[in-house]
Amino acid sequence: MRPFLLATLLVSTAAQATAPWQDEAAAQIPPFAEHLLGTVRQAVTDGGPIAAVQACQALAPQIASEHSHQAWQLGRTSLKVRNPDNTPDAWERSVLERFAEAAIAGTPVKELRYGEEVDGEYRYMQAIAVGEPCMACHGTAIKAEVQEAIDQYYPHDQARSYQIGELRGAFTLTRPLAQETQ
Ligand code: HEC
């Protein structure tokens, strides 16, 4: 019994130690998501969807680094990436695969999130669902000229043919476990 009890206690202590990070991680996401969506909407309004593809290409990585502060690294990833720089690592891939299974089993994509301690860091992912504003560039009926612009910047694009409500990918966040921020 004893080793089992000890293991249980250790697990719950670790869970308690990282639990505060989960809320802090979740709080990093809305400003990042709104900045991305606001930028894409503005670019569509100003110049149409082709200009918006260019804006995404130029600005998405910059917006991610602007929101990476107080020890948190923010990014986006997917099982089907547009930008190869967003390819998931092994941990992200396994979380995305579990999100995909849960979504198929009927869990609403918006509810999918997961955080844990991995090699001295706290890592957190929150699923991203496809919505109406995403369809112009990730949907099933992308205009020919928009497809051309995507092909030009992302010759290996895999992020098309999504339906509304599907799992598009996830926000991915990492921070060191130690208290000090750098
Ligand atoms: C104007 C076209 C456009 C629209 C609209 C758009 N995206 Fe994208 N999306 C892109 C481009 C271009 C990239 C690649 C950005 C980069 O180079 O980092 C991208 C990348 C992503 C990524 C990062 C993973 C990857 O595939 O590289 C996610 C996640 C994503 N988009 C989700 C969405 C969601 C969700 C919406 C709707 C709310 C949306 N996008 C709307 C063009 C668009």
XYZ file of N, CA and C and ligand atoms in Angstrom:
589
model
N 0.820 -1.217 0.000
C 0.000 0.000 0.000
C 0.851 1.264 0.000
N 1.951 1.195 0.777
C 2.706 2.440 0.992
C 3.243 3.077 -0.284
N 3.950 2.291 -1.100
C 4.488 2.934 -2.320
C 3.369 3.531 -3.162
N 2.243 2.849 -3.183
C 1.121 3.346 -3.983
C 0.631 4.698 -3.444
N 0.506 4.746 -2.092
C 0.041 5.978 -1.460
C 1.002 7.123 -1.741
N 2.304 6.801 -1.620
C 3.318 7.821 -1.849
C 3.212 8.353 -3.285
N 3.066 7.423 -4.212
C 2.969 7.837 -5.621
C 1.760 8.746 -5.817
N 0.649 8.386 -5.180
C -0.567 9.194 -5.313
C -0.331 10.605 -4.778
N 0.326 10.655 -3.605
C 0.583 11.962 -3.002
C 1.491 12.806 -3.879
N 2.525 12.153 -4.419
C 3.451 12.906 -5.266
C 2.726 13.467 -6.480
N 1.872 12.656 -7.049
C 1.136 13.094 -8.232
C 0.254 14.291 -7.871
N -0.446 14.200 -6.731
C -1.352 15.296 -6.414
C -0.565 16.550 -6.040
N 0.623 16.394 -5.415
C 1.430 17.577 -5.102
C 1.882 18.248 -6.385
N 2.322 17.432 -7.339
C 2.766 17.998 -8.618
C 1.608 18.711 -9.299
N 0.432 18.110 -9.224
C -0.737 18.727 -9.863
C -1.048 20.063 -9.196
N -0.945 20.098 -7.849
C -1.216 21.359 -7.149
C -0.187 22.416 -7.501
N 1.075 21.957 -7.645
C 2.141 22.918 -7.931
C 1.932 23.578 -9.290
N 1.418 22.838 -10.259
C 1.296 23.419 -11.600
C -0.093 23.996 -11.860
N -1.067 23.724 -10.978
C -2.433 24.200 -11.209
C -2.524 25.716 -11.401
N -1.796 26.536 -10.612
C -1.919 27.982 -10.816
C -1.481 28.405 -12.211
N -0.527 27.666 -12.775
C -0.044 28.021 -14.109
C -1.135 27.829 -15.151
N -2.048 26.903 -14.894
C -3.097 26.646 -15.886
C -3.951 27.893 -16.100
N -4.353 28.535 -14.991
C -5.169 29.748 -15.113
C -4.377 30.871 -15.765
N -3.103 30.971 -15.367
C -2.282 32.038 -15.934
C -2.074 31.803 -17.432
N -1.884 30.540 -17.805
C -1.716 30.201 -19.231
C -2.978 30.585 -19.994
N -4.128 30.171 -19.464
C -5.397 30.442 -20.148
C -5.615 31.944 -20.309
N -5.142 32.726 -19.320
C -5.330 34.183 -19.371
C -4.456 34.848 -20.437
N -3.390 34.184 -20.862
C -2.516 34.764 -21.898
C -3.193 34.726 -23.276
N -4.155 33.804 -23.444
C -4.634 33.499 -24.793
C -5.590 34.545 -25.388
N -6.615 35.037 -24.639
C -7.559 35.955 -25.306
C -6.912 37.187 -25.953
N -5.950 37.887 -25.277
C -5.368 39.048 -25.963
C -4.619 38.659 -27.247
N -3.959 37.512 -27.206
C -3.225 37.013 -28.381
C -4.212 36.683 -29.504
N -5.263 35.935 -29.157
C -6.269 35.527 -30.155
C -6.961 36.748 -30.760
N -7.291 37.729 -29.896
C -7.982 38.925 -30.402
C -7.075 39.761 -31.302
N -5.807 39.827 -30.937
C -4.850 40.582 -31.758
C -4.739 39.945 -33.149
N -4.640 38.600 -33.176
C -4.550 37.886 -34.465
C -5.804 38.110 -35.302
N -6.953 37.905 -34.683
C -8.212 38.005 -35.425
C -8.458 39.447 -35.872
N -8.157 40.414 -34.973
C -8.323 41.825 -35.318
C -7.446 42.194 -36.505
N -6.225 41.667 -36.526
C -5.291 41.984 -37.605
C -5.794 41.419 -38.924
N -6.280 40.175 -38.885
C -6.753 39.531 -40.111
C -8.008 40.239 -40.633
N -8.917 40.595 -39.710
C -10.154 41.291 -40.117
C -9.838 42.627 -40.751
N -8.932 43.385 -40.111
C -8.556 44.707 -40.616
C -7.934 44.574 -42.006
N -7.071 43.562 -42.168
C -6.398 43.373 -43.459
C -7.406 43.004 -44.544
N -8.412 42.185 -44.198
C -9.455 41.834 -45.172
C -10.229 43.099 -45.560
N -10.600 43.915 -44.559
C -11.347 45.153 -44.825
C -10.528 46.104 -45.693
N -9.255 46.257 -45.365
C -8.411 47.226 -46.081
C -8.052 46.766 -47.488
N -7.724 45.490 -47.640
C -7.141 45.090 -48.924
C -7.713 43.820 -49.522
N -8.687 43.190 -48.833
C -9.244 41.940 -49.344
C -8.434 40.736 -48.859
N -8.935 39.538 -49.157
C -8.327 38.334 -48.581
C -6.896 38.045 -49.045
N -6.519 38.499 -50.242
C -5.141 38.219 -50.679
C -4.158 39.044 -49.852
N -4.498 40.338 -49.691
C -3.672 41.188 -48.837
C -3.641 40.632 -47.413
N -4.755 40.023 -46.989
C -4.815 39.483 -45.631
C -3.898 38.260 -45.479
N -3.779 37.466 -46.537
C -2.828 36.335 -46.485
C -1.418 36.880 -46.289
N -1.097 37.942 -47.050
C 0.227 38.555 -46.913
C 0.425 39.108 -45.497
N -0.645 39.728 -44.965
C -0.553 40.295 -43.616
C -0.324 39.188 -42.588
N -1.050 38.065 -42.732
C -0.865 36.930 -41.811
C 0.558 36.441 -41.865
N 1.055 36.320 -43.100
C 2.390 35.776 -43.299
C 3.415 36.687 -42.623
N 3.223 37.990 -42.801
C 4.189 38.931 -42.244
C 4.011 39.116 -40.739
N 2.761 39.085 -40.271
C 2.506 39.544 -38.900
C 2.262 38.447 -37.871
N 1.780 37.260 -38.297
C 1.423 36.244 -37.291
C 2.603 35.891 -36.370
N 3.805 35.625 -36.934
C 4.924 35.300 -36.032
C 5.285 36.477 -35.123
N 5.179 37.704 -35.676
C 5.499 38.907 -34.891
C 4.512 39.081 -33.730
N 3.231 38.837 -34.006
C 2.207 38.968 -32.960
C 2.467 37.932 -31.863
N 2.845 36.715 -32.272
C 3.154 35.676 -31.271
C 4.314 36.121 -30.383
N 5.356 36.710 -30.985
C 6.485 37.083 -30.130
C 6.146 38.301 -29.271
N 5.293 39.211 -29.787
C 4.865 40.345 -28.951
C 4.125 39.897 -27.699
N 3.371 38.800 -27.819
C 2.588 38.323 -26.668
C 3.368 37.341 -25.803
N 4.617 37.042 -26.179
C 5.450 36.154 -25.368
C 6.239 37.019 -24.393
N 5.833 37.018 -23.141
C 6.495 37.854 -22.142
C 6.238 37.243 -20.780
N 6.875 37.795 -19.761
C 6.754 37.258 -18.401
C 6.952 35.748 -18.408
N 7.951 35.310 -19.100
C 8.360 33.899 -19.142
C 7.484 33.016 -20.030
N 6.351 33.513 -20.481
C 5.496 32.675 -21.333
C 5.894 32.782 -22.798
N 6.046 31.638 -23.453
C 6.230 31.576 -24.909
C 4.902 31.168 -25.516
N 4.402 31.957 -26.446
C 3.109 31.644 -27.065
C 3.295 31.287 -28.529
N 2.471 30.386 -29.001
C 2.490 30.053 -30.417
C 1.207 29.333 -30.794
N 1.141 28.927 -32.053
C 0.017 28.117 -32.520
C 0.581 26.919 -33.260
N -0.131 25.823 -33.183
C 0.303 24.629 -33.885
C -0.922 23.859 -34.370
N -0.673 22.815 -35.149
C -1.776 22.068 -35.757
C -1.239 20.737 -36.268
N -2.130 19.762 -36.424
C -1.736 18.512 -37.087
C -1.598 18.740 -38.591
N -2.211 19.825 -39.099
C -2.109 20.146 -40.538
C -1.708 21.610 -40.645
N -0.408 21.862 -40.732
C 0.056 23.249 -40.666
C 0.080 23.926 -42.034
N -0.078 25.219 -41.964
C 0.154 26.079 -43.133
C 1.630 26.482 -43.126
N 2.082 27.085 -42.038
C 3.484 27.485 -41.910
C 4.261 26.347 -41.243
N 5.269 25.783 -41.941
C 6.022 24.670 -41.348
C 6.696 25.034 -40.026
N 6.918 26.340 -39.766
C 7.490 26.740 -38.464
C 6.556 26.391 -37.310
N 5.282 26.150 -37.623
C 4.302 25.826 -36.578
C 4.119 24.320 -36.382
N 4.967 23.527 -36.995
C 4.872 22.061 -36.862
C 4.966 21.657 -35.386
N 4.080 20.776 -34.923
C 4.120 20.391 -33.507
C 5.350 19.547 -33.166
N 5.865 19.704 -31.951
C 6.892 18.768 -31.478
C 6.162 17.527 -30.940
N 6.922 16.559 -30.413
C 6.308 15.275 -30.038
C 5.215 15.459 -28.977
N 5.485 16.296 -27.978
C 4.496 16.503 -26.912
C 3.238 17.164 -27.477
N 3.445 18.205 -28.308
C 2.289 18.911 -28.899
C 1.478 17.972 -29.794
N 2.190 17.150 -30.548
C 1.485 16.224 -31.442
C 0.601 15.266 -30.639
N 1.139 14.747 -29.535
C 0.332 13.790 -28.769
C -0.892 14.479 -28.153
N -0.719 15.724 -27.715
C -1.875 16.454 -27.161
C -2.892 16.727 -28.276
N -2.413 17.149 -29.443
C -3.329 17.424 -30.569
C -4.084 16.152 -30.971
N -3.390 15.020 -30.935
C -4.063 13.766 -31.310
C -5.168 13.427 -30.306
N -4.867 13.702 -29.011
C -5.923 13.456 -28.008
C -7.088 14.431 -28.179
N -6.773 15.695 -28.510
C -7.843 16.668 -28.772
C -8.703 16.179 -29.942
N -8.032 15.695 -31.000
C -8.765 15.250 -32.201
C -9.687 14.081 -31.862
N -9.181 13.143 -31.048
C -10.016 11.990 -30.648
C -11.210 12.457 -29.822
N -10.949 13.380 -28.875
C -12.035 13.870 -28.015
C -13.075 14.612 -28.853
N -12.609 15.372 -29.861
C -13.545 16.112 -30.721
C -14.414 15.130 -31.506
N -13.796 14.077 -32.025
C -14.561 13.062 -32.772
C -15.571 12.390 -31.841
N -15.166 12.200 -30.593
C -16.064 11.564 -29.618
C -17.162 12.510 -29.140
N -17.116 13.776 -29.588
C -18.230 14.680 -29.302
C -17.950 15.809 -28.331
N -16.719 15.899 -27.782
C -16.417 17.025 -26.890
C -16.315 18.298 -27.737
N -17.024 19.381 -27.326
C -16.888 20.625 -28.092
C -15.430 21.091 -28.114
N -14.953 21.468 -29.305
C -13.542 21.834 -29.481
C -13.131 22.934 -28.496
N -14.031 23.883 -28.260
C -13.700 25.018 -27.374
C -13.379 24.577 -25.946
N -13.827 23.385 -25.570
C -13.571 22.935 -24.192
C -12.261 22.185 -24.049
N -11.557 21.920 -25.144
C -10.364 21.075 -25.083
C -9.143 21.888 -24.655
N -8.570 21.504 -23.540
C -7.357 22.154 -23.044
C -6.586 21.162 -22.197
N -5.275 21.353 -22.104
C -4.475 20.409 -21.342
C -3.165 21.064 -20.928
N -2.790 20.894 -19.672
C -1.509 21.423 -19.202
C -0.801 20.416 -18.322
N 0.507 20.390 -18.390
C 1.283 19.547 -17.475
C 2.736 19.994 -17.446
N 3.446 19.435 -16.430
C 4.866 19.708 -16.287
C 5.623 18.768 -17.220
N 6.505 19.324 -18.027
C 7.298 18.509 -18.950
C 8.741 18.998 -18.883
N 9.649 18.159 -18.387
C 11.089 18.477 -18.371
C 11.389 19.874 -17.825
N 10.882 20.164 -16.641
C 11.213 21.434 -15.993
C 10.458 22.640 -16.520
N 9.508 22.397 -17.428
C 8.693 23.498 -17.927
C 7.223 23.166 -17.678
N 6.397 24.206 -17.641
C 4.957 23.978 -17.653
C 4.483 24.224 -19.074
N 3.747 23.276 -19.623
C 3.263 23.402 -20.999
C 1.740 23.307 -21.011
N 1.136 24.102 -21.855
C -0.329 24.192 -21.873
C -0.796 24.343 -23.317
N -1.848 23.636 -23.657
C -2.442 23.797 -24.986
C -3.945 23.977 -24.887
N -4.477 24.806 -25.749
C -5.921 25.072 -25.803
C -6.357 25.012 -27.267
N -7.362 24.186 -27.517
C -7.773 23.926 -28.902
C -8.371 25.160 -29.566
N -8.229 25.225 -30.888
C -8.787 26.308 -31.708
C -9.788 25.693 -32.678
N -11.012 26.207 -32.648
C -12.054 25.713 -33.557
C -12.097 26.588 -34.810
N -12.516 26.006 -35.916
C -12.726 26.766 -37.151
C -14.066 27.493 -37.035
N -14.030 28.800 -37.286
C -15.254 29.602 -37.281
C -15.477 30.206 -38.654
N -16.587 30.891 -38.805
C -16.930 31.512 -40.086
C -15.800 32.406 -40.650
N -15.163 33.276 -39.815
C -14.130 34.165 -40.391
C -12.899 33.423 -40.917
N -12.771 32.162 -40.611
C -11.585 31.392 -41.017
C -11.759 30.766 -42.393
N -13.020 30.676 -42.844
C -13.320 29.864 -44.034
C -12.691 30.410 -45.310
N -12.524 31.748 -45.395
C -11.958 32.353 -46.607
C -10.556 31.826 -46.893
N -9.862 31.396 -45.861
C -8.467 30.950 -46.029
C -8.210 29.509 -45.591
N -9.139 28.897 -44.865
C -8.923 27.515 -44.403
C -10.080 26.598 -44.793
N -11.085 27.142 -45.489
C -12.316 26.386 -45.727
C -12.294 25.516 -46.965
N -13.490 25.113 -47.383
C -13.641 24.177 -48.505
C -13.822 24.906 -49.841
N -14.147 26.209 -49.803
C -14.404 26.936 -51.052
C -13.572 28.221 -51.088
N -12.266 28.070 -51.016
C -11.367 29.235 -51.026
C -11.280 29.759 -52.459
N -11.422 31.078 -52.615
C -11.362 31.680 -53.955
C -10.036 31.363 -54.631
N -10.087 31.185 -55.960
C -8.887 30.791 -56.714
C -7.711 31.738 -56.458
N -8.004 33.056 -56.443
C -6.878 33.990 -56.282
C -6.289 33.944 -54.867
N -7.132 33.603 -53.903
C -6.619 33.459 -52.532
C -5.757 32.186 -52.455
N -6.229 31.112 -53.101
C -5.434 29.872 -53.152
C -4.062 30.145 -53.752
N -4.043 30.972 -54.813
C -2.767 31.290 -55.461
C -1.820 31.994 -54.499
N -2.382 32.964 -53.766
C -1.546 33.696 -52.806
C -1.019 32.740 -51.739
N -1.881 31.840 -51.268
C -1.444 30.866 -50.248
C -0.341 29.979 -50.829
N -0.552 29.490 -52.064
C 0.448 28.622 -52.697
C 1.804 29.310 -52.809
N 1.729 30.621 -53.080
C 2.972 31.364 -53.269
C 3.805 31.410 -51.971
N 3.123 31.678 -50.849
C 3.858 31.802 -49.589
C 4.043 30.464 -48.882
N 3.116 29.544 -49.116
C 3.131 28.278 -48.366
C 2.963 27.112 -49.331
N 4.030 26.789 -50.067
C 3.911 25.716 -51.069
C 3.555 24.355 -50.462
N 3.757 24.181 -49.150
C 3.428 22.890 -48.521
C 2.208 22.990 -47.619
N 1.340 23.975 -47.891
C 0.157 24.199 -47.046
C -0.711 22.944 -46.910
N -1.075 22.629 -45.663
C -1.995 21.501 -45.427
C -3.292 21.982 -44.788
N -3.429 23.311 -44.597
C -4.495 23.834 -43.733
C -5.711 24.337 -44.512
N -6.184 23.519 -45.462
C -7.407 23.865 -46.216
C -8.459 22.774 -46.004
N -9.646 23.046 -46.538
C -10.747 22.062 -46.533
C -11.336 21.797 -45.157
N -11.207 22.758 -44.261
C -11.851 22.605 -42.948
C -13.331 22.980 -43.027
N -14.100 22.368 -42.138
C -15.515 22.720 -41.948
C -15.642 23.535 -40.657
N -16.688 24.351 -40.587
C -16.945 25.124 -39.363
C -17.122 24.164 -38.181
N -16.496 24.517 -37.062
C -16.607 23.720 -35.845
C -15.502 22.686 -35.687
N -14.774 22.409 -36.768
C -13.697 21.414 -36.682
C -12.512 21.936 -35.866
N -11.699 20.994 -35.403
C -10.459 21.333 -34.704
C -9.448 21.830 -35.739
N -9.052 23.086 -35.611
C -8.072 23.634 -36.551
C -6.648 23.417 -36.049
N -6.487 23.539 -34.723
C -5.155 23.421 -34.118
C -5.262 23.827 -32.668
N -4.181 24.406 -32.137
C -4.219 24.802 -30.732
C -3.228 25.921 -30.470
N -3.553 26.717 -29.466
C -2.567 27.618 -28.893
C -1.637 26.757 -28.053
N -0.351 27.064 -28.107
C 0.601 26.282 -27.332
C 1.476 27.229 -26.528
N 1.548 26.995 -25.221
C 2.246 27.891 -24.310
C 3.231 27.104 -23.460
N 4.358 27.749 -23.170
C 5.398 27.126 -22.346
C 5.969 28.171 -21.403
N 6.257 27.752 -20.168
C 7.027 28.632 -19.289
C 7.910 27.777 -18.376
N 9.034 28.351 -17.920
C 9.851 27.598 -16.968
C 9.070 27.413 -15.676
N 9.321 26.319 -14.959
C 8.603 26.096 -13.703
C 9.113 26.992 -12.581
N 10.386 27.353 -12.623
C 10.949 28.195 -11.565
C 10.201 29.524 -11.528
N 10.128 30.122 -10.333
C 9.323 31.333 -10.151
C 9.875 32.531 -10.907
N 11.224 32.604 -10.983
C 11.797 33.836 -11.545
C 11.390 34.003 -13.012
N 11.073 35.235 -13.384
C 10.744 35.530 -14.776
C 11.947 36.240 -15.362
N 12.196 35.984 -16.647
C 13.344 36.668 -17.234
C 12.920 37.524 -18.409
C -6.740 35.926 -44.671
C -6.508 34.504 -44.572
C -6.669 33.824 -43.230
C -7.768 33.830 -42.419
C -9.075 34.584 -42.612
C -7.437 32.946 -41.306
N -6.185 32.429 -41.444
Fe -5.277 31.096 -40.227
N -3.586 31.284 -41.271
C -3.433 32.037 -42.421
C -2.039 32.106 -42.770
C -1.442 32.847 -43.949
C -1.350 31.353 -41.780
C 0.139 31.124 -41.632
C 0.668 32.196 -40.656
C 2.146 32.089 -40.403
O 2.916 32.162 -41.378
O 2.515 31.939 -39.224
C -2.355 30.851 -40.867
C -2.061 30.070 -39.767
C -2.987 29.617 -38.864
C -2.685 28.780 -37.716
C -1.303 28.317 -37.258
C -0.979 26.919 -37.657
C -0.572 26.781 -39.106
O -1.346 26.147 -39.843
O 0.498 27.302 -39.516
C -3.868 28.541 -37.086
C -4.078 27.698 -35.830
C -4.884 29.276 -37.811
N -4.318 29.900 -38.899
C -6.208 29.326 -37.439
C -7.108 30.207 -38.009
C -8.448 30.427 -37.465
C -9.023 29.703 -36.274
C -9.017 31.394 -38.237
C -10.377 32.042 -38.040
C -10.624 32.643 -36.766
C -8.056 31.765 -39.263
N -6.913 31.027 -39.088
C -8.298 32.694 -40.261
C -4.433 32.671 -43.125
C -5.678 32.944 -42.609
